[in-house]
Coordinates of C-alpha atoms and ligand atoms in Angstrom, one line a residue:
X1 CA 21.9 -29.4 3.4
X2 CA 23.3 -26.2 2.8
X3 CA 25.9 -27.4 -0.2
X4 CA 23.9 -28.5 -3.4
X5 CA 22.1 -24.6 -3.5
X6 CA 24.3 -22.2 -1.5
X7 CA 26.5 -19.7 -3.5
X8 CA 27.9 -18.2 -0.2
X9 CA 31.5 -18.8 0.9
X10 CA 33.2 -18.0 4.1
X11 CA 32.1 -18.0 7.6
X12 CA 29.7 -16.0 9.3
X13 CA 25.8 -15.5 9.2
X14 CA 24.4 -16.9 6.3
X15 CA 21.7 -14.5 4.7
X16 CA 19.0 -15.4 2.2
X17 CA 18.0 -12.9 0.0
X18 CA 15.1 -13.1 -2.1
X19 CA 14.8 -11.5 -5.4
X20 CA 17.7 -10.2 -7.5
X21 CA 15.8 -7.0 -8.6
X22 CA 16.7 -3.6 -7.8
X23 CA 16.9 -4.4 -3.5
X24 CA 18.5 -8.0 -3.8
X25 CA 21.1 -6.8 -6.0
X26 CA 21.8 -3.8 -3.3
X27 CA 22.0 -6.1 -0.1
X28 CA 24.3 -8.4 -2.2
X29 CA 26.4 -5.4 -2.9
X30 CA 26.1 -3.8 0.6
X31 CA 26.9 -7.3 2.1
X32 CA 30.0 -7.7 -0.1
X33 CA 31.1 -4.5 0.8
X34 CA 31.4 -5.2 4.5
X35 CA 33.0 -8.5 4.1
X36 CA 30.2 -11.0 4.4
X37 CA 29.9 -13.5 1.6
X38 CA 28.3 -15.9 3.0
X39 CA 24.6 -15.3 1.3
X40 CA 23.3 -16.6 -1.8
X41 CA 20.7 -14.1 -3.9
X42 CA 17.9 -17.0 -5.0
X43 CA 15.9 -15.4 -8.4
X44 CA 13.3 -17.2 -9.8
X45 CA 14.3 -15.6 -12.9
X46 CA 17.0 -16.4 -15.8
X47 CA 18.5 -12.8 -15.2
X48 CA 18.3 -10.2 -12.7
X49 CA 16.8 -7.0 -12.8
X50 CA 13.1 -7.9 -11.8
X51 CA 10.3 -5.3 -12.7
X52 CA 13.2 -4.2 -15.2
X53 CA 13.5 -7.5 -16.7
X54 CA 10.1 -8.3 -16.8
X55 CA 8.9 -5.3 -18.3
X56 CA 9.7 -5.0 -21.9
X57 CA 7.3 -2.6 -23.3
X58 CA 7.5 0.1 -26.1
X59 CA 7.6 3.5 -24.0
X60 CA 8.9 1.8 -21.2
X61 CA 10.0 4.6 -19.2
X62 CA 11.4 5.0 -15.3
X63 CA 8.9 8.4 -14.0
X64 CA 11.9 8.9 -11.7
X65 CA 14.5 11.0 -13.0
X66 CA 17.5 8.8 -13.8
X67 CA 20.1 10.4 -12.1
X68 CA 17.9 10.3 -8.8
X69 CA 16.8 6.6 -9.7
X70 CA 20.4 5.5 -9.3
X71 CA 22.2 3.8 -6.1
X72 CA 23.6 6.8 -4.4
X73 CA 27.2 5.1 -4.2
X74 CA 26.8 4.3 -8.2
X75 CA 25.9 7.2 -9.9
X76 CA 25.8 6.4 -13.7
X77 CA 27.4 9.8 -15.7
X78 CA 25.9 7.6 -19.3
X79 CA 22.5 8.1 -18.4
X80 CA 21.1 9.2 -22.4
X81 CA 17.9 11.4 -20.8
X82 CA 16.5 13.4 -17.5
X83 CA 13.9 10.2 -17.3
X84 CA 15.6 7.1 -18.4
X85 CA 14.2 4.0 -20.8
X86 CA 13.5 0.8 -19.8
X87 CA 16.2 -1.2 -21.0
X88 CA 19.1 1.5 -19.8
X89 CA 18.1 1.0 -16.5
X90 CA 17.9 -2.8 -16.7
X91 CA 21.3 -2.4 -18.2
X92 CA 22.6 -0.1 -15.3
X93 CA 21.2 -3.0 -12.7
X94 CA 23.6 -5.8 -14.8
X95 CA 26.7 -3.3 -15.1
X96 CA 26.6 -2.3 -11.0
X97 CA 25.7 -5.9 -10.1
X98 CA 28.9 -6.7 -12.2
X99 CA 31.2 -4.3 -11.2
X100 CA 30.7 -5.2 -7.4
X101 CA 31.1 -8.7 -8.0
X102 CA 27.0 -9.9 -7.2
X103 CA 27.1 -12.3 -10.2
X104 CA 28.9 -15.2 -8.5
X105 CA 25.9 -14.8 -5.4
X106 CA 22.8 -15.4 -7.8
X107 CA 21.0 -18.4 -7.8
X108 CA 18.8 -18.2 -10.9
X109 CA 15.8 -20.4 -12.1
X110 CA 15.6 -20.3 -8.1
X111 CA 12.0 -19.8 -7.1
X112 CA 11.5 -20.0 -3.6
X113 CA 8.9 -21.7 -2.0
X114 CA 8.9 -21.6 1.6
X115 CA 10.8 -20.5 4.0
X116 CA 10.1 -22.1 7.7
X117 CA 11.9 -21.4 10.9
X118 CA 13.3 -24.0 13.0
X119 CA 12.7 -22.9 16.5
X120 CA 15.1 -24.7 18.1
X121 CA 17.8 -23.8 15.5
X122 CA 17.1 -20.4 15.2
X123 CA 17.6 -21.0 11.2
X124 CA 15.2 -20.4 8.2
X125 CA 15.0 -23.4 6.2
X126 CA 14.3 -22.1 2.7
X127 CA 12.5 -24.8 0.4
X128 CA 12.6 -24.1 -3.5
X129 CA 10.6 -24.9 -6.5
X130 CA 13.5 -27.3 -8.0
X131 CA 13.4 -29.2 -4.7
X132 CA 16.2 -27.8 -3.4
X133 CA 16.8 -26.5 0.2
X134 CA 19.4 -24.6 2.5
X135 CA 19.8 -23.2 5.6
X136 CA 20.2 -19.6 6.8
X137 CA 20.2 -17.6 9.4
X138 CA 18.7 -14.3 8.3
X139 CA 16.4 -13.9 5.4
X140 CA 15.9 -10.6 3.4
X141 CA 12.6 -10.6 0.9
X142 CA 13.4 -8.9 -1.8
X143 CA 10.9 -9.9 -4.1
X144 CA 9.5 -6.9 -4.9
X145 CA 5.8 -5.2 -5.6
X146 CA 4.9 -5.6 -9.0
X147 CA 5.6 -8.9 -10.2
X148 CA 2.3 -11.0 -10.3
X149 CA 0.4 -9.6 -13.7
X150 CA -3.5 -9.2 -13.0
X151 CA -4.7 -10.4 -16.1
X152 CA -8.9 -9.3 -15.9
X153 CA -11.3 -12.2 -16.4
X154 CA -12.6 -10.6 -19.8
X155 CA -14.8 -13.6 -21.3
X156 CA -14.0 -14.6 -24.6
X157 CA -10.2 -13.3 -23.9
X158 CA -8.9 -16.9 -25.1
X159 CA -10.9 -17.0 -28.7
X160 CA -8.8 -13.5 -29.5
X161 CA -7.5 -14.4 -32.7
X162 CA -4.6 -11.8 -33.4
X163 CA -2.0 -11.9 -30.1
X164 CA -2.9 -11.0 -26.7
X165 CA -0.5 -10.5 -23.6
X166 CA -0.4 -8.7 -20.4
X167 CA 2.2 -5.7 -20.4
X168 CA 4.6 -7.5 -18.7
X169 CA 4.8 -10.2 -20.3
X170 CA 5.4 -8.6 -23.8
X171 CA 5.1 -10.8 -26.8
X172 CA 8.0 -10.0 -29.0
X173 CA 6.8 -11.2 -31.8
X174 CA 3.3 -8.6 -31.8
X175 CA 3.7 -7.0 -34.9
X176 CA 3.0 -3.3 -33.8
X177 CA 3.9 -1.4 -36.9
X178 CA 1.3 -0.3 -38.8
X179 CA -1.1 -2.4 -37.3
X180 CA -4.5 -2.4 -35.2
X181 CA -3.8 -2.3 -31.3
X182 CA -5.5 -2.3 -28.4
X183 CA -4.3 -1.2 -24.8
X184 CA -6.7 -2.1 -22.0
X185 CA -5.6 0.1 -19.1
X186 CA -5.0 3.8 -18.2
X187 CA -1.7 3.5 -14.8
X188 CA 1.8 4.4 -16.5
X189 CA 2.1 1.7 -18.2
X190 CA -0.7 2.1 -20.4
X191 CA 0.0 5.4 -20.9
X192 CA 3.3 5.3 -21.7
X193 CA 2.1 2.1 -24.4
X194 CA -0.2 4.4 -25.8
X195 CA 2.4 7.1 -26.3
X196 CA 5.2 4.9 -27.9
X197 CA 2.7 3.3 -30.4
X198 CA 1.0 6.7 -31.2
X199 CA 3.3 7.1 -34.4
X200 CA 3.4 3.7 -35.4
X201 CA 0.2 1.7 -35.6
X202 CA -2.0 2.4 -37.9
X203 CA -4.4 2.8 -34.7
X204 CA -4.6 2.5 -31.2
X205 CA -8.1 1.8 -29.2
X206 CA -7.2 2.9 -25.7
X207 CA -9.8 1.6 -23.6
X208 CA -10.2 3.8 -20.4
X209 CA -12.1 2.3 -17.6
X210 CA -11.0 5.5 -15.8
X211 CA -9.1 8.9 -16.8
X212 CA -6.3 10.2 -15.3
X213 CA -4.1 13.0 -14.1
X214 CA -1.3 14.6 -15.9
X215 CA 1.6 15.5 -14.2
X216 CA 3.5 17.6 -16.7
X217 CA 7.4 17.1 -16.3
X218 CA 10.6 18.0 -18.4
X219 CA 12.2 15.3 -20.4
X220 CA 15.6 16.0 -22.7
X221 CA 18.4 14.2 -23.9
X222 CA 21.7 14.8 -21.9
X223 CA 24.4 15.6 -24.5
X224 CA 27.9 13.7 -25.1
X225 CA 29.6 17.3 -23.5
X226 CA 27.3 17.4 -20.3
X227 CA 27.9 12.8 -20.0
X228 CA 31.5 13.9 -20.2
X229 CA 31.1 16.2 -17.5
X230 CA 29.4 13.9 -14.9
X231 CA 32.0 11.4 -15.8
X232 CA 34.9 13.9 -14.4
X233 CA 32.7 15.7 -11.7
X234 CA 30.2 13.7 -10.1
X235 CA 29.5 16.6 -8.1
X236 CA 27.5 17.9 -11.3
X237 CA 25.1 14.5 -10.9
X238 CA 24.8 15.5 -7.2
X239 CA 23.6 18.5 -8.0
X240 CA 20.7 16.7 -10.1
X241 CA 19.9 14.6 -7.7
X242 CA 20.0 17.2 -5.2
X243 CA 18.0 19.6 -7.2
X244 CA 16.0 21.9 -4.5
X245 CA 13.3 22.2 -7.4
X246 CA 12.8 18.1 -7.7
X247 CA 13.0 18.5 -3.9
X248 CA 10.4 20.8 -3.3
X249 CA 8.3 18.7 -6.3
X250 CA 8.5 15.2 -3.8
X251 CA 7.9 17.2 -0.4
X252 CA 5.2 19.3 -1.8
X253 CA 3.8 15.7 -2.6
X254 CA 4.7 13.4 0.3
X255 CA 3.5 16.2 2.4
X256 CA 0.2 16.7 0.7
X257 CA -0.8 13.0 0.5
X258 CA -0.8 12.9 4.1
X259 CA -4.1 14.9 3.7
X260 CA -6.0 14.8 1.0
X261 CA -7.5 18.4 2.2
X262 CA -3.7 20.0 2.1
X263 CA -3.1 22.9 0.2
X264 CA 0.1 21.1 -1.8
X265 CA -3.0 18.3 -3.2
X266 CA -4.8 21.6 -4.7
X267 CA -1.8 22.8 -6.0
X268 CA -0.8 19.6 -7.9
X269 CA -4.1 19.4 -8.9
X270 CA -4.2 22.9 -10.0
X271 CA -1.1 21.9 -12.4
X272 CA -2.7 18.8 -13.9
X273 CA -6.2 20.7 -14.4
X274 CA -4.5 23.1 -16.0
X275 CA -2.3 20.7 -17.7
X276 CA -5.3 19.2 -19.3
X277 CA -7.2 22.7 -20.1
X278 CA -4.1 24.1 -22.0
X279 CA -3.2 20.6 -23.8
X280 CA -6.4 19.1 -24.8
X281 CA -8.0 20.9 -27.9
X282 CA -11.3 18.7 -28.8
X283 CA -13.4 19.6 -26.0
X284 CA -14.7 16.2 -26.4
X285 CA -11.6 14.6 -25.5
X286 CA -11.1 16.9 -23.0
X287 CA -14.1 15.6 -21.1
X288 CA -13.2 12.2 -21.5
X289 CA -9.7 12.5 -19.8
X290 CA -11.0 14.4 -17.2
X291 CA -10.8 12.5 -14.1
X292 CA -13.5 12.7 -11.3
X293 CA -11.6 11.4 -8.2
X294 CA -8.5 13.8 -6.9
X295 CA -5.2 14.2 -8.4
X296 CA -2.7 12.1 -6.4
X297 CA -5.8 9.3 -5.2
X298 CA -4.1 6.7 -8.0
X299 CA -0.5 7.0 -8.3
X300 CA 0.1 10.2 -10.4
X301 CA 1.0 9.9 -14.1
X302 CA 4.3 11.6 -14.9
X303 CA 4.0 13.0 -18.5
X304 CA 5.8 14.8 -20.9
X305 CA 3.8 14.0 -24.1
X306 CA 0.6 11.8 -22.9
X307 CA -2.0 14.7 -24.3
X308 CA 0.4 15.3 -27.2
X309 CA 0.3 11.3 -28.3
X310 CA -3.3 10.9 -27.6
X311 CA -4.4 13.6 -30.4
X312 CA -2.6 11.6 -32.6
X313 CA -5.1 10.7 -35.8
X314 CA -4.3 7.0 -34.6
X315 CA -5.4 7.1 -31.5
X316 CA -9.1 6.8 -30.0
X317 CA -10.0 6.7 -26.8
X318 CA -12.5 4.3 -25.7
X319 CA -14.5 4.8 -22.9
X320 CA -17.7 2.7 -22.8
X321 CA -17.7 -1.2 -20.8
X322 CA -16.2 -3.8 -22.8
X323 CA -19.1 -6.9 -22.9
X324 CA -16.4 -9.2 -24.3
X325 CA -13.3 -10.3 -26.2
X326 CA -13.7 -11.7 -29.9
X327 CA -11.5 -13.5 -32.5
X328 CA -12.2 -10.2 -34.3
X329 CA -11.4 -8.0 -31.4
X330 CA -13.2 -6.2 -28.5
X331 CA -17.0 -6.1 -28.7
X332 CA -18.6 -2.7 -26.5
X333 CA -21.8 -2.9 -24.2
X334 CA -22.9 -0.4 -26.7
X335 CA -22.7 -3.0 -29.7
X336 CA -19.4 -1.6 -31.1
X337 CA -16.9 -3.6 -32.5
X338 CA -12.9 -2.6 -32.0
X339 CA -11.3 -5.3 -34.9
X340 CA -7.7 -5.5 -33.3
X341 CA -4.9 -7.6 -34.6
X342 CA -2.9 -6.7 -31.1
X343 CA -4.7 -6.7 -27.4
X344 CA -2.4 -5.2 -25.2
X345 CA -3.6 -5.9 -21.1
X346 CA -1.9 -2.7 -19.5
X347 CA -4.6 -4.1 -16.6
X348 CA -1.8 -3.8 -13.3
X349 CA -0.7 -6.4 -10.9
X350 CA -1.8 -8.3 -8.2
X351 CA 0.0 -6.1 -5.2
X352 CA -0.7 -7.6 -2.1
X353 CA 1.4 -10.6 -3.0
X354 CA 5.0 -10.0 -1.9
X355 CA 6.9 -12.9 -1.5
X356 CA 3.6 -15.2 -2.3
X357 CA 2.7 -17.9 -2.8
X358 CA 5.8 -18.6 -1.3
X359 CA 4.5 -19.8 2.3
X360 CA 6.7 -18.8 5.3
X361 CA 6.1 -20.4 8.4
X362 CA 7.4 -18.3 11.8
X363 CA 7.6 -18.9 14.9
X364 CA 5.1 -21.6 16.1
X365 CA 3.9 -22.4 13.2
X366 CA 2.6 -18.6 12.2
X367 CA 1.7 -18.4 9.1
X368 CA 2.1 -15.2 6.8
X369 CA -0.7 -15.7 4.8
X370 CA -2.5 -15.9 7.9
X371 CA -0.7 -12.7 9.5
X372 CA -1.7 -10.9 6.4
X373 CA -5.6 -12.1 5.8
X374 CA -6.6 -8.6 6.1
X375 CA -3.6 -6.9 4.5
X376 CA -0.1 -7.7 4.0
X377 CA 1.7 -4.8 6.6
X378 CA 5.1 -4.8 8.4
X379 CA 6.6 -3.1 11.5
X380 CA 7.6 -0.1 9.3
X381 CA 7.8 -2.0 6.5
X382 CA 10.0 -4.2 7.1
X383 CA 10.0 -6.9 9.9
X384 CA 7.2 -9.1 11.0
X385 CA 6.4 -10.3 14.4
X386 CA 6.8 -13.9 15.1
X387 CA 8.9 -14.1 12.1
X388 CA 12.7 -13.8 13.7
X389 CA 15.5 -12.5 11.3
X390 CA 13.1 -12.4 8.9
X391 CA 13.5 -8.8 6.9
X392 CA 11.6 -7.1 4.3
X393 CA 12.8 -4.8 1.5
X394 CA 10.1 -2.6 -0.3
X395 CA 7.9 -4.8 1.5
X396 CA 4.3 -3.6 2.8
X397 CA 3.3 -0.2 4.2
X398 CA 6.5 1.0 2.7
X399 CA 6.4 5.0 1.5
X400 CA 4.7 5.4 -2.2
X401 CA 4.6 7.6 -5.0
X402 CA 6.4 9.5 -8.1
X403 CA 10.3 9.2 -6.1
X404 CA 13.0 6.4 -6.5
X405 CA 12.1 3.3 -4.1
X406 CA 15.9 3.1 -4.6
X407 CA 16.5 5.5 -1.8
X408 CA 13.2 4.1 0.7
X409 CA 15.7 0.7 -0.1
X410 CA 19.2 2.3 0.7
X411 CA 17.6 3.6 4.2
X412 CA 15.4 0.5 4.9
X413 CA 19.2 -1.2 4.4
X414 CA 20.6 1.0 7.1
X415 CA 18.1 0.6 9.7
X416 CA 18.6 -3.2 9.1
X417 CA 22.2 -2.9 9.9
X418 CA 22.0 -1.3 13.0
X419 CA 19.0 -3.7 14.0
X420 CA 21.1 -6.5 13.1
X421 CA 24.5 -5.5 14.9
X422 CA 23.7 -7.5 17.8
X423 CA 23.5 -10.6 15.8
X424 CA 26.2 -9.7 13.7
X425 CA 28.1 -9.6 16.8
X426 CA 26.7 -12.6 18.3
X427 CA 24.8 -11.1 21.3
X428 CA 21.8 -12.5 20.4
X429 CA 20.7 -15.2 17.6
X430 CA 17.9 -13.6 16.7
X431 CA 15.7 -10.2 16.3
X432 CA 12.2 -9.5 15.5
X433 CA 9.6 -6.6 16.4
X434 CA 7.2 -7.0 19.6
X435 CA 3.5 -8.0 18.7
X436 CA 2.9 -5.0 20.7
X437 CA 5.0 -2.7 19.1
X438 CA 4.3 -4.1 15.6
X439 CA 0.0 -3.4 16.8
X440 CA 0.3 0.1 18.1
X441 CA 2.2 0.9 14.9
X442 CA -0.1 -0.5 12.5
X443 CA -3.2 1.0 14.5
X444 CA -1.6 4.4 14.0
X445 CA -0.4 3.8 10.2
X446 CA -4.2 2.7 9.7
X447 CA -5.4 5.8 11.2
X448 CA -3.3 8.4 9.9
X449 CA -3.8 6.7 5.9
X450 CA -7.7 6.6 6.3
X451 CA -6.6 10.4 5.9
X452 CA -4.3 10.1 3.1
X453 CA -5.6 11.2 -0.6
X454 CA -4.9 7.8 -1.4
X455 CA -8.1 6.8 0.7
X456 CA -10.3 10.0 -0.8
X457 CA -11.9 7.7 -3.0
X458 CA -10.8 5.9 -6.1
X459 CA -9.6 2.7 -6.8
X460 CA -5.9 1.6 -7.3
X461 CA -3.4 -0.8 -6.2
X462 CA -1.9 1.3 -3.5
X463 CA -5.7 0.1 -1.5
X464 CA -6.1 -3.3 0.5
X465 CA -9.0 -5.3 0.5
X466 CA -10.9 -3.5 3.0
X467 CA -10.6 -0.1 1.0
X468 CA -7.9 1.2 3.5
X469 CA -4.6 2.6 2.0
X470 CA -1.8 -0.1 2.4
X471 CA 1.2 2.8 1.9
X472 CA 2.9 4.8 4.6
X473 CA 0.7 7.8 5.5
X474 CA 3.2 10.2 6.8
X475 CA 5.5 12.6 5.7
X476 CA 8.9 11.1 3.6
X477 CA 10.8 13.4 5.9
X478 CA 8.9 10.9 8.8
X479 CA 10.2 7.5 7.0
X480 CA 13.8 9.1 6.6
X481 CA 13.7 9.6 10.6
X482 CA 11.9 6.7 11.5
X483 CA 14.9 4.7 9.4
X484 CA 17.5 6.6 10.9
X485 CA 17.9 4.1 13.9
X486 CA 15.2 1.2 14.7
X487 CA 14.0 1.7 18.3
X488 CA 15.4 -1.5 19.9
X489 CA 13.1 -1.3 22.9
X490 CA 9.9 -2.3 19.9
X491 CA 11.8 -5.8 19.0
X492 CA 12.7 -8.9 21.3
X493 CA 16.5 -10.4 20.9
X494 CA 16.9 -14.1 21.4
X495 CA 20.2 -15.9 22.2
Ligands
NA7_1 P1 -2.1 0.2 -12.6 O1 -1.6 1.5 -12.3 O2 -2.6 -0.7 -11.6 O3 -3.2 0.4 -13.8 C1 -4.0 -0.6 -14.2 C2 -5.0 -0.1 -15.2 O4 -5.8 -1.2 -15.7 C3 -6.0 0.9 -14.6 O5 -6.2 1.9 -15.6 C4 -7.2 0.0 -14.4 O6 -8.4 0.8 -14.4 C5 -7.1 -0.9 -15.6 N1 -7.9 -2.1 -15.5 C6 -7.7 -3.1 -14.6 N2 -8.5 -4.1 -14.8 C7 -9.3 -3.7 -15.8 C8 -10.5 -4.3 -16.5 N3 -10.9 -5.5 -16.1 N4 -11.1 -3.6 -17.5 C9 -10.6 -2.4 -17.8 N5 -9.5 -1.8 -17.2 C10 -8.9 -2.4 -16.3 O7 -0.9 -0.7 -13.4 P2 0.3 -0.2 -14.3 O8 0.9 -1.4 -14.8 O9 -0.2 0.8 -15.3 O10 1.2 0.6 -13.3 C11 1.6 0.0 -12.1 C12 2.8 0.8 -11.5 O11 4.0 0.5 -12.3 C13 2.7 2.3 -11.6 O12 1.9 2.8 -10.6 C14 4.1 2.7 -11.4 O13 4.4 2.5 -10.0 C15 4.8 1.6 -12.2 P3 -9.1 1.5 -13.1 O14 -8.1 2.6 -12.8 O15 -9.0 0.4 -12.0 O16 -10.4 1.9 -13.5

């Protein structure tokens, strides 16, 4: 059943991989590399790239530094700026996938459905929405984070009459020049809307359910001499990536978050109060950005020109409830009426989805959207008991926050390749964590991120339903050493 859908050629295992977004398009590459071509890359999508195709907005910025936010095996000397646009790093994703021959592996308009393991097989049958199926034998979820749009139930959103979109789904036809626009929603991406449309509508209503805080970082334009010199000495691009001083910036935050009453949280608050006391003139304004949960609880906002764009004569920031959505534009609690010819819904995404709706069906019939009532998790992120050969990438409980998921992918990719050596070498069929390993792990990762400032109280995406951060709570330095080998005596092999 295999023929009709599979890309794959050769002999071997047959890997599924989910998703051809930043993590499909590396295990296709790091697969290639070692000689295994027998996988197929299934993309529900008409092109590859995922959050970077899908997000298409004005500002669109990456708030990882571009040469850090780059596969450490292909470092890109082009790169036009420290932080890098949108629709460079979408191109960067085509020109790698490209150049290491990916292409030929992706399955597009492939959206996959379920995925249910044959016990007796020891396969994964993968069902998808075209009615198609195959077989594998190892399946890698690749499907990313950020991918389901919340749109807020705002009544009256339908009777809008100018056009209104979520962020990421961006309607290319919004006029944006010189007209009326409204951006519901204050993460990155609203922020960064807000900033690019600052200087080119005639106004911008940012509506600001709450404030938040401004990490102030560097941006500048690399010139054609210093592009010139990555290109001959990729030693120079190391030394960006190794910078001690971007170093010390992630440490002194992946160590801080572990507890929200750690001096490094003070200190990055410190930076953003001050950030905000030094930028902000109108003292008004000043008390309306001004957050009242700590700095790091939502994901920081990396900023080089957020208080800068928001003085702008265009833009006002509206902070009142919105009662509803007109044809006019947004009506206030307070009787105010915002007339908009653009709605912009900057409003997040649904991020306990994963790889739903998909179902996937494990070992006696387990269910994943049964394993994850409570809260989608992982055995350190990335394998699931009961749900053999069965591998997440940037799945749940993975590490968070303002550095490149690139590198959490590259390692999660090496700890899978030693986990999967003895099926690669045919001593056993299949691998998968203990339910007792995969318990005492979560009991301690829901301990330690009661503790994290992610959990000091505020709301954001990085929380599961029961209030509890769903993010790795310890130290990066902890993730890079718990990926540095899987402890084979936490999983049970199968022949
Ligand atoms: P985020 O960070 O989840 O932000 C969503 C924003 O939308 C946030 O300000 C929310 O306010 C706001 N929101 C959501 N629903 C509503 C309603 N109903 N009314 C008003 N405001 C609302 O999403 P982003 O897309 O900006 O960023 C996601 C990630 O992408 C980011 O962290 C980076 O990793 C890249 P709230 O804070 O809940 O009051």
């Amino acid at each position: 059943m295999n023929d009709a859908v599979w890309k794959g050629s050769g002999k071997g295992i047959r890997y599924a991989i989910i998703g051809a977004g930043m993590s499909g398009i590396l295990a296709g590459i790091k697969l290639i590399a070692r000689g295994e071509t027998n996988f197929t890359i299934f993309e529900k999508g008409n092109d590859l790239g995922g959050t970077w195709r899908d997000n298409r907005y004005p500002g669109l910025t990456c708030d990882t530094p571009a040469h850090a936010y780059s596969y450490s095996f292909a470092l890109n000397p082009q790169w036009s700026a420290y932080y890098a646009t949108g629709p460079e790093i979408h191109a960067y994703f085509r020109t790698v996938a490209t150049d290491r021959g990916v292409l030929p592996y992706i399955r597009y308009g492939s959206e996959v459905v379920s995925c249910n393991f044959d016990e007796s097989a020891g396969t994964w049958a993968i069902g998808l929405a075209d009615g198609g199926t195959c077989e594998a034998d190892v399946v890698f979820a690749a499907s990313g984070v950020l991918h389901h749009p919340n749109v807020p139930a705002l009544p009256g959103l339908d009777s809008f009459g100018g056009k209104a979109f979520h962020s990421a789904r961006w309607a290319d036809s919004a006029v944006l020049d010189g007209t009326r626009v409204g951006v519901i929603g204050c993460g990155s991406t609203g922020i960064q809307i807000v900033n690019a449309l600052s200087s080119r509508s005639a106004r911008v209503v940012h509506f600001q359910r709450s404030p938040q805080w401004i990490m102030p970082v560097p941006q500048f334009d690399y010139t054609s001499e210093q592009k010139a010199d990555f290109a001959k000495d990729p030693a120079k691009i190391e030394a960006i990536r190794r910078d001690p001083v971007y170093w010390e910036n992630i440490y002194r935050f992946t160590d801080g978050v572990t507890d929200f009453n750690s001096p490094q949280i003070a200190q990055i608050e410190e930076i953003c109060r001050q950030n905000l006391e030094n930028s902000v003139k109108d003292p008004e304004l000043r008390e309306k950005l001004r957050p009242n949960y700590r700095a790091a609880c939502k994901r920081l906002i990396y900023s080089w020109e957020y208080y800068e764009c928001v003085q702008r004569p265009a833009v006002f920031v509206e902070t009142g409830g919105i009662e509803r959505i007109e044809p006019e534009g947004v009506r206030m609690k307070d009787g105010t009426l915002h007339e908009l010819d653009v709605l912009v819904l900057a409003t997040g995404f649904k991020a306990d989805q994963f790889i739903r709706p998909a179902t996937v069906t494990g070992r006696g019939g387990r269910q994943l959207d049964d394993f994850w009532a409570v809260r989608p998790t992982a055995h350190y992120a990335v394998s699931l008991p009961g749900f053999p050969n069965f591998f997440m990438l940037n799945g749940p409980t993975g590490p968070v926050g303002n550095f490149p998921l690139i590198d959490i992918a590259e390692m999660q990719w090496e700890y899978l390749t030693q986990l999967l050596a003895p099926v690669r070498q045919g001593e056993a069929r299949t691998v998968e964590p203990t339910q007792d390993a995969f318990e005492a792990y979560e009991a301690r990762r829901i301990e330690a991120a009661k503790r994290t400032i992610f959990g000091s109280g505020c709301s954001s995406w990085y929380l599961d339903k029961t209030g509890i951060p769903a993010t790795w709570p310890w130290s990066y330095q902890a993730f890079v050493e718990a990926m540095a080998a899987p402890r084979l005596d936490e999983f049970h092999f199968a022949s």
